[in-house]
């Protein structure tokens, strides 16, 4: 048997072993986020984060640049029913467009109907690279 045929057969064998493991709804095959911690970077040199008052959503986190130029990061999904919230630079807070819940700059609920706070994330700016992390 030549090398090419051997590798092809080994590859098919490995695939055959893996397929049954993902059948039948085994939890190991579900595409769920098993690591809810966050650690990623965004470029703030262009786009909405290049100017004070701008915001964007990345990796389930809303990142905002305040009117004073500092950065905020909280979970983007409203704790009421999951709608993505917006940043309000004039009030330095977050507002849900769906039912009007409001959260302060640290993610704490200030107006219902949401009753749970948003998860807050840390930020560190190095040059134009903003690291957002748990
Ligand atoms: S989904 Fe945000 S207030 Fe209802």
GROMACS .gro file of N, CA and C and ligand atoms in nm:
model
  406
    1UNK      N    1   0.085  -0.118   0.000
    1UNK     CA    2   0.000   0.000   0.000
    1UNK      C    3   0.089   0.124   0.000
    2UNK      N    4   0.058   0.216  -0.090
    2UNK     CA    5   0.138   0.337  -0.091
    2UNK      C    6   0.089   0.436   0.016
    3UNK      N    7   0.170   0.535   0.039
    3UNK     CA    8   0.145   0.632   0.146
    3UNK      C    9   0.010   0.704   0.130
    4UNK      N   10  -0.023   0.741   0.006
    4UNK     CA   11  -0.147   0.814  -0.021
    4UNK      C   12  -0.269   0.729   0.013
    5UNK      N   13  -0.266   0.601  -0.027
    5UNK     CA   14  -0.380   0.513   0.003
    5UNK      C   15  -0.393   0.489   0.153
    6UNK      N   16  -0.276   0.472   0.218
    6UNK     CA   17  -0.277   0.448   0.362
    6UNK      C   18  -0.341   0.567   0.436
    7UNK      N   19  -0.298   0.688   0.402
    7UNK     CA   20  -0.352   0.806   0.469
    7UNK      C   21  -0.501   0.822   0.441
    8UNK      N   22  -0.542   0.791   0.319
    8UNK     CA   23  -0.684   0.801   0.285
    8UNK      C   24  -0.766   0.704   0.369
    9UNK      N   25  -0.715   0.581   0.385
    9UNK     CA   26  -0.789   0.481   0.463
    9UNK      C   27  -0.791   0.517   0.611
   10UNK      N   28  -0.679   0.567   0.663
   10UNK     CA   29  -0.673   0.607   0.804
   10UNK      C   30  -0.770   0.723   0.827
   11UNK      N   31  -0.772   0.816   0.733
   11UNK     CA   32  -0.862   0.931   0.746
   11UNK      C   33  -1.007   0.888   0.746
   12UNK      N   34  -1.044   0.798   0.658
   12UNK     CA   35  -1.182   0.748   0.654
   12UNK      C   36  -1.216   0.673   0.781
   13UNK      N   37  -1.119   0.599   0.833
   13UNK     CA   38  -1.143   0.526   0.958
   13UNK      C   39  -1.167   0.619   1.074
   14UNK      N   40  -1.088   0.724   1.081
   14UNK     CA   41  -1.104   0.821   1.189
   14UNK      C   42  -1.238   0.892   1.176
   15UNK      N   43  -1.277   0.925   1.055
   15UNK     CA   44  -1.405   0.992   1.034
   15UNK      C   45  -1.519   0.900   1.074
   16UNK      N   46  -1.508   0.772   1.041
   16UNK     CA   47  -1.612   0.676   1.077
   16UNK      C   48  -1.626   0.665   1.228
   17UNK      N   49  -1.516   0.675   1.301
   17UNK     CA   50  -1.521   0.668   1.446
   17UNK      C   51  -1.586   0.793   1.506
   18UNK      N   52  -1.565   0.907   1.444
   18UNK     CA   53  -1.618   1.032   1.497
   18UNK      C   54  -1.766   1.051   1.468
   19UNK      N   55  -1.813   1.006   1.356
   19UNK     CA   56  -1.953   1.028   1.318
   19UNK      C   57  -2.051   0.974   1.421
   20UNK      N   58  -2.039   0.847   1.465
   20UNK     CA   59  -2.136   0.798   1.563
   20UNK      C   60  -2.136   0.879   1.693
   21UNK      N   61  -2.023   0.934   1.731
   21UNK     CA   62  -2.017   1.010   1.856
   21UNK      C   63  -2.102   1.135   1.849
   22UNK      N   64  -2.128   1.189   1.729
   22UNK     CA   65  -2.205   1.311   1.714
   22UNK      C   66  -2.350   1.282   1.677
   23UNK      N   67  -2.389   1.156   1.672
   23UNK     CA   68  -2.528   1.124   1.640
   23UNK      C   69  -2.605   1.104   1.770
   24UNK      N   70  -2.734   1.129   1.762
   24UNK     CA   71  -2.819   1.101   1.877
   24UNK      C   72  -2.823   1.214   1.977
   25UNK      N   73  -2.773   1.331   1.941
   25UNK     CA   74  -2.788   1.448   2.028
   25UNK      C   75  -2.699   1.446   2.151
   26UNK      N   76  -2.585   1.381   2.141
   26UNK     CA   77  -2.494   1.382   2.255
   26UNK      C   78  -2.451   1.524   2.287
   27UNK      N   79  -2.439   1.553   2.413
   27UNK     CA   80  -2.407   1.691   2.452
   27UNK      C   81  -2.272   1.736   2.399
   28UNK      N   82  -2.180   1.644   2.375
   28UNK     CA   83  -2.048   1.683   2.326
   28UNK      C   84  -2.054   1.740   2.186
   29UNK      N   85  -2.163   1.719   2.116
   29UNK     CA   86  -2.175   1.766   1.979
   29UNK      C   87  -2.259   1.893   1.968
   30UNK      N   88  -2.318   1.937   2.075
   30UNK     CA   89  -2.401   2.057   2.069
   30UNK      C   90  -2.312   2.179   2.056
   31UNK      N   91  -2.361   2.276   1.978
   31UNK     CA   92  -2.284   2.398   1.956
   31UNK      C   93  -2.326   2.504   2.058
   32UNK      N   94  -2.291   2.482   2.181
   32UNK     CA   95  -2.321   2.579   2.286
   32UNK      C   96  -2.193   2.645   2.330
   33UNK      N   97  -2.206   2.764   2.383
   33UNK     CA   98  -2.090   2.837   2.433
   33UNK      C   99  -2.056   2.784   2.571
   34UNK      N  100  -1.955   2.698   2.575
   34UNK     CA  101  -1.918   2.637   2.702
   34UNK      C  102  -1.820   2.722   2.779
   35UNK      N  103  -1.772   2.829   2.715
   35UNK     CA  104  -1.678   2.918   2.782
   35UNK      C  105  -1.730   3.062   2.774
   36UNK      N  106  -1.813   3.101   2.870
   36UNK     CA  107  -1.873   3.232   2.863
   36UNK      C  108  -1.777   3.347   2.894
   37UNK      N  109  -1.655   3.315   2.933
   37UNK     CA  110  -1.560   3.422   2.959
   37UNK      C  111  -1.524   3.490   2.828
   38UNK      N  112  -1.490   3.615   2.836
   38UNK     CA  113  -1.458   3.693   2.716
   38UNK      C  114  -1.314   3.740   2.723
   39UNK      N  115  -1.248   3.738   2.610
   39UNK     CA  116  -1.113   3.794   2.598
   39UNK      C  117  -1.085   3.814   2.449
   40UNK      N  118  -1.105   3.935   2.402
   40UNK     CA  119  -1.083   3.965   2.261
   40UNK      C  120  -1.042   4.111   2.249
   41UNK      N  121  -0.997   4.149   2.130
   41UNK     CA  122  -0.957   4.287   2.108
   41UNK      C  123  -1.035   4.344   1.989
   42UNK      N  124  -1.053   4.475   1.992
   42UNK     CA  125  -1.114   4.546   1.880
   42UNK      C  126  -1.026   4.666   1.847
   43UNK      N  127  -1.028   4.703   1.720
   43UNK     CA  128  -0.951   4.818   1.672
   43UNK      C  129  -1.038   4.943   1.691
   44UNK      N  130  -0.987   5.041   1.762
   44UNK     CA  131  -1.065   5.163   1.787
   44UNK      C  132  -1.018   5.279   1.700
   45UNK      N  133  -0.934   5.250   1.601
   45UNK     CA  134  -0.882   5.358   1.517
   45UNK      C  135  -0.981   5.398   1.407
   46UNK      N  136  -1.079   5.313   1.380
   46UNK     CA  137  -1.179   5.346   1.278
   46UNK      C  138  -1.314   5.290   1.323
   47UNK      N  139  -1.417   5.327   1.250
   47UNK     CA  140  -1.550   5.279   1.286
   47UNK      C  141  -1.610   5.356   1.401
   48UNK      N  142  -1.713   5.298   1.461
   48UNK     CA  143  -1.791   5.370   1.562
   48UNK      C  144  -1.713   5.400   1.689
   49UNK      N  145  -1.610   5.322   1.718
   49UNK     CA  146  -1.534   5.347   1.841
   49UNK      C  147  -1.423   5.451   1.822
   50UNK      N  148  -1.411   5.505   1.702
   50UNK     CA  149  -1.309   5.606   1.677
   50UNK      C  150  -1.349   5.743   1.730
   51UNK      N  151  -1.479   5.761   1.756
   51UNK     CA  152  -1.527   5.890   1.805
   51UNK      C  153  -1.598   5.875   1.938
   52UNK      N  154  -1.587   5.977   2.019
   52UNK     CA  155  -1.655   5.976   2.148
   52UNK      C  156  -1.805   5.964   2.127
   53UNK      N  157  -1.869   5.882   2.209
   53UNK     CA  158  -2.013   5.860   2.199
   53UNK      C  159  -2.051   5.744   2.110
   54UNK      N  160  -1.954   5.684   2.041
   54UNK     CA  161  -1.984   5.572   1.953
   54UNK      C  162  -1.989   5.440   2.030
   55UNK      N  163  -2.049   5.343   1.968
   55UNK     CA  164  -2.053   5.209   2.030
   55UNK      C  165  -2.068   5.103   1.923
   56UNK      N  166  -2.034   4.980   1.960
   56UNK     CA  167  -2.049   4.865   1.871
   56UNK      C  168  -2.071   4.740   1.955
   57UNK      N  169  -2.121   4.636   1.890
   57UNK     CA  170  -2.138   4.507   1.956
   57UNK      C  171  -2.042   4.408   1.892
   58UNK      N  172  -1.967   4.337   1.975
   58UNK     CA  173  -1.876   4.235   1.928
   58UNK      C  174  -1.873   4.122   2.029
   59UNK      N  175  -1.884   4.000   1.982
   59UNK     CA  176  -1.877   3.882   2.069
   59UNK      C  177  -1.977   3.888   2.184
   60UNK      N  178  -2.094   3.945   2.157
   60UNK     CA  179  -2.197   3.951   2.260
   60UNK      C  180  -2.175   4.060   2.363
   61UNK      N  181  -2.082   4.150   2.336
   61UNK     CA  182  -2.050   4.258   2.430
   61UNK      C  183  -2.073   4.391   2.359
   62UNK      N  184  -2.140   4.485   2.426
   62UNK     CA  185  -2.152   4.620   2.372
   62UNK      C  186  -2.036   4.702   2.429
   63UNK      N  187  -1.961   4.760   2.338
   63UNK     CA  188  -1.844   4.839   2.375
   63UNK      C  189  -1.875   4.984   2.338
   64UNK      N  190  -1.860   5.073   2.433
   64UNK     CA  191  -1.896   5.213   2.411
   64UNK      C  192  -1.779   5.303   2.444
   65UNK      N  193  -1.769   5.411   2.368
   65UNK     CA  194  -1.670   5.515   2.396
   65UNK      C  195  -1.746   5.636   2.450
   66UNK      N  196  -1.720   5.669   2.572
   66UNK     CA  197  -1.795   5.776   2.638
   66UNK      C  198  -1.758   5.912   2.578
   67UNK      N  199  -1.834   6.013   2.616
   67UNK     CA  200  -1.804   6.148   2.568
   67UNK      C  201  -1.670   6.199   2.619
   68UNK      N  202  -1.619   6.139   2.725
   68UNK     CA  203  -1.486   6.178   2.774
   68UNK      C  204  -1.375   6.090   2.717
   69UNK      N  205  -1.411   5.992   2.633
   69UNK     CA  206  -1.310   5.911   2.564
   69UNK      C  207  -1.272   5.782   2.633
   70UNK      N  208  -1.333   5.751   2.747
   70UNK     CA  209  -1.303   5.623   2.810
   70UNK      C  210  -1.393   5.514   2.750
   71UNK      N  211  -1.362   5.390   2.779
   71UNK     CA  212  -1.436   5.280   2.719
   71UNK      C  213  -1.513   5.202   2.824
   72UNK      N  214  -1.633   5.157   2.784
   72UNK     CA  215  -1.719   5.075   2.868
   72UNK      C  216  -1.748   4.946   2.793
   73UNK      N  217  -1.767   4.838   2.866
   73UNK     CA  218  -1.803   4.711   2.801
   73UNK      C  219  -1.895   4.633   2.895
   74UNK      N  220  -2.014   4.602   2.846
   74UNK     CA  221  -2.109   4.520   2.921
   74UNK      C  222  -2.174   4.422   2.824
   75UNK      N  223  -2.238   4.320   2.879
   75UNK     CA  224  -2.309   4.224   2.794
   75UNK      C  225  -2.413   4.298   2.712
   76UNK      N  226  -2.423   4.263   2.583
   76UNK     CA  227  -2.510   4.337   2.492
   76UNK      C  228  -2.657   4.300   2.505
   77UNK      N  229  -2.685   4.180   2.552
   77UNK     CA  230  -2.824   4.133   2.556
   77UNK      C  231  -2.894   4.182   2.682
   78UNK      N  232  -3.004   4.250   2.661
   78UNK     CA  233  -3.085   4.296   2.774
   78UNK      C  234  -3.124   4.177   2.861
   79UNK      N  235  -3.120   4.197   2.991
   79UNK     CA  236  -3.152   4.087   3.082
   79UNK      C  237  -3.303   4.064   3.093
   80UNK      N  238  -3.382   4.145   3.026
   80UNK     CA  239  -3.527   4.121   3.027
   80UNK      C  240  -3.563   4.012   2.927
   81UNK      N  241  -3.545   4.040   2.798
   81UNK     CA  242  -3.579   3.939   2.697
   81UNK      C  243  -3.472   3.924   2.590
   82UNK      N  244  -3.354   3.979   2.616
   82UNK     CA  245  -3.242   3.950   2.528
   82UNK      C  246  -3.218   4.042   2.411
   83UNK      N  247  -3.295   4.147   2.397
   83UNK     CA  248  -3.273   4.242   2.288
   83UNK      C  249  -3.139   4.313   2.308
   84UNK      N  250  -3.066   4.338   2.200
   84UNK     CA  251  -2.941   4.411   2.213
   84UNK      C  252  -2.969   4.556   2.255
   85UNK      N  253  -2.898   4.599   2.354
   85UNK     CA  254  -2.915   4.734   2.406
   85UNK      C  255  -2.832   4.833   2.324
   86UNK      N  256  -2.861   4.961   2.343
   86UNK     CA  257  -2.786   5.069   2.279
   86UNK      C  258  -2.717   5.152   2.386
   87UNK      N  259  -2.611   5.221   2.345
   87UNK     CA  260  -2.544   5.314   2.436
   87UNK      C  261  -2.600   5.454   2.413
   88UNK      N  262  -2.628   5.524   2.521
   88UNK     CA  263  -2.679   5.661   2.516
   88UNK      C  264  -2.569   5.753   2.571
   89UNK      N  265  -2.491   5.817   2.483
   89UNK     CA  266  -2.377   5.897   2.530
   89UNK      C  267  -2.417   6.017   2.615
   90UNK      N  268  -2.532   6.078   2.589
   90UNK     CA  269  -2.569   6.196   2.666
   90UNK      C  270  -2.599   6.160   2.812
   91UNK      N  271  -2.651   6.043   2.836
   91UNK     CA  272  -2.677   5.999   2.973
   91UNK      C  273  -2.571   5.905   3.026
   92UNK      N  274  -2.474   5.869   2.942
   92UNK     CA  275  -2.370   5.773   2.977
   92UNK      C  276  -2.433   5.646   3.036
   93UNK      N  277  -2.534   5.596   2.964
   93UNK     CA  278  -2.601   5.475   3.011
   93UNK      C  279  -2.644   5.390   2.891
   94UNK      N  280  -2.701   5.277   2.921
   94UNK     CA  281  -2.746   5.183   2.817
   94UNK      C  282  -2.898   5.172   2.822
   95UNK      N  283  -2.960   5.173   2.705
   95UNK     CA  284  -3.106   5.169   2.698
   95UNK      C  285  -3.148   5.057   2.604
   96UNK      N  286  -3.245   4.980   2.648
   96UNK     CA  287  -3.298   4.874   2.563
   96UNK      C  288  -3.409   4.931   2.476
   97UNK      N  289  -3.399   4.914   2.345
   97UNK     CA  290  -3.502   4.971   2.256
   97UNK      C  291  -3.633   4.893   2.258
   98UNK      N  292  -3.633   4.777   2.319
   98UNK     CA  293  -3.753   4.692   2.313
   98UNK      C  294  -3.860   4.737   2.411
   99UNK      N  295  -3.829   4.739   2.540
   99UNK     CA  296  -3.928   4.779   2.641
   99UNK      C  297  -3.878   4.891   2.730
  100UNK      N  298  -3.763   4.948   2.698
  100UNK     CA  299  -3.717   5.068   2.769
  100UNK      C  300  -3.635   5.048   2.894
  101UNK      N  301  -3.590   4.927   2.922
  101UNK     CA  302  -3.505   4.909   3.040
  101UNK      C  303  -3.379   4.995   3.026
  102UNK      N  304  -3.328   5.041   3.140
  102UNK     CA  305  -3.207   5.122   3.137
  102UNK      C  306  -3.106   5.067   3.237
  103UNK      N  307  -2.980   5.082   3.200
  103UNK     CA  308  -2.868   5.033   3.281
  103UNK      C  309  -2.764   5.145   3.290
  104UNK      N  310  -2.702   5.159   3.405
  104UNK     CA  311  -2.599   5.262   3.417
  104UNK      C  312  -2.470   5.218   3.346
  105UNK      N  313  -2.368   5.299   3.354
  105UNK     CA  314  -2.245   5.272   3.280
  105UNK      C  315  -2.172   5.146   3.328
  106UNK      N  316  -2.210   5.096   3.445
  106UNK     CA  317  -2.148   4.973   3.494
  106UNK      C  318  -2.237   4.851   3.472
  107UNK      N  319  -2.353   4.872   3.409
  107UNK     CA  320  -2.442   4.760   3.379
  107UNK      C  321  -2.551   4.736   3.482
  108UNK      N  322  -2.557   4.820   3.585
  108UNK     CA  323  -2.661   4.801   3.687
  108UNK      C  324  -2.796   4.853   3.637
  109UNK      N  325  -2.902   4.780   3.665
  109UNK     CA  326  -3.036   4.821   3.624
  109UNK      C  327  -3.074   4.950   3.696
  110UNK      N  328  -3.123   5.048   3.620
  110UNK     CA  329  -3.174   5.171   3.680
  110UNK      C  330  -3.322   5.190   3.648
  111UNK      N  331  -3.371   5.114   3.549
  111UNK     CA  332  -3.514   5.119   3.517
  111UNK      C  333  -3.557   4.987   3.456
  112UNK      N  334  -3.667   4.932   3.502
  112UNK     CA  335  -3.720   4.807   3.451
  112UNK      C  336  -3.779   4.823   3.313
  113UNK      N  337  -3.832   4.716   3.257
  113UNK     CA  338  -3.871   4.594   3.326
  113UNK      C  339  -3.758   4.495   3.355
  114UNK      N  340  -3.639   4.517   3.307
  114UNK     CA  341  -3.529   4.425   3.342
  114UNK      C  342  -3.506   4.433   3.493
  115UNK      N  343  -3.473   4.320   3.552
  115UNK     CA  344  -3.448   4.320   3.697
  115UNK      C  345  -3.306   4.274   3.731
  116UNK      N  346  -3.235   4.221   3.634
  116UNK     CA  347  -3.098   4.176   3.657
  116UNK      C  348  -2.998   4.267   3.589
  117UNK      N  349  -2.884   4.284   3.654
  117UNK     CA  350  -2.777   4.368   3.598
  117UNK      C  351  -2.712   4.299   3.478
  118UNK      N  352  -2.648   4.380   3.395
  118UNK     CA  353  -2.568   4.328   3.285
  118UNK      C  354  -2.430   4.289   3.337
  119UNK      N  355  -2.370   4.187   3.277
  119UNK     CA  356  -2.232   4.152   3.311
  119UNK      C  357  -2.141   4.261   3.260
  120UNK      N  358  -2.051   4.305   3.344
  120UNK     CA  359  -1.956   4.409   3.306
  120UNK      C  360  -1.822   4.344   3.271
  121UNK      N  361  -1.755   4.399   3.169
  121UNK     CA  362  -1.625   4.348   3.128
  121UNK      C  363  -1.519   4.457   3.145
  122UNK      N  364  -1.396   4.413   3.161
  122UNK     CA  365  -1.282   4.504   3.175
  122UNK      C  366  -1.233   4.545   3.036
  123UNK      N  367  -1.170   4.661   3.030
  123UNK     CA  368  -1.109   4.705   2.904
  123UNK      C  369  -0.970   4.761   2.933
  124UNK      N  370  -0.881   4.738   2.839
  124UNK     CA  371  -0.745   4.795   2.845
  124UNK      C  372  -0.708   4.840   2.705
  125UNK      N  373  -0.669   4.966   2.692
  125UNK     CA  374  -0.632   5.020   2.562
  125UNK      C  375  -0.481   5.022   2.547
  126UNK      N  376  -0.431   4.961   2.439
  126UNK     CA  377  -0.290   4.963   2.405
  126UNK      C  378  -0.280   5.011   2.261
  127UNK      N  379  -0.235   5.134   2.243
  127UNK     CA  380  -0.236   5.192   2.110
  127UNK      C  381  -0.379   5.207   2.063
  128UNK      N  382  -0.411   5.146   1.950
  128UNK     CA  383  -0.550   5.147   1.899
  128UNK      C  384  -0.620   5.014   1.924
  129UNK      N  385  -0.559   4.928   2.002
  129UNK     CA  386  -0.616   4.796   2.028
  129UNK      C  387  -0.680   4.795   2.168
  130UNK      N  388  -0.811   4.775   2.170
  130UNK     CA  389  -0.882   4.769   2.298
  130UNK      C  390  -0.908   4.623   2.333
  131UNK      N  391  -0.853   4.581   2.445
  131UNK     CA  392  -0.877   4.444   2.492
  131UNK      C  393  -1.001   4.447   2.582
  132UNK      N  394  -1.093   4.355   2.556
  132UNK     CA  395  -1.214   4.339   2.636
  132UNK      C  396  -1.205   4.200   2.698
  133UNK      N  397  -1.217   4.195   2.830
  133UNK     CA  398  -1.196   4.066   2.895
  133UNK      C  399  -1.274   4.056   3.026
  134UNK      N  400  -1.295   3.929   3.067
  134UNK     CA  401  -1.369   3.900   3.191
  134UNK      C  402  -1.281   3.927   3.312
  135LIG     S1  403  -3.601   4.315   2.615
  135LIG    FE1  404  -3.504   4.484   2.706
  135LIG     S2  405  -3.657   4.580   2.822
  135LIG    FE2  406  -3.756   4.408   2.738
   0.00000   0.00000   0.00000
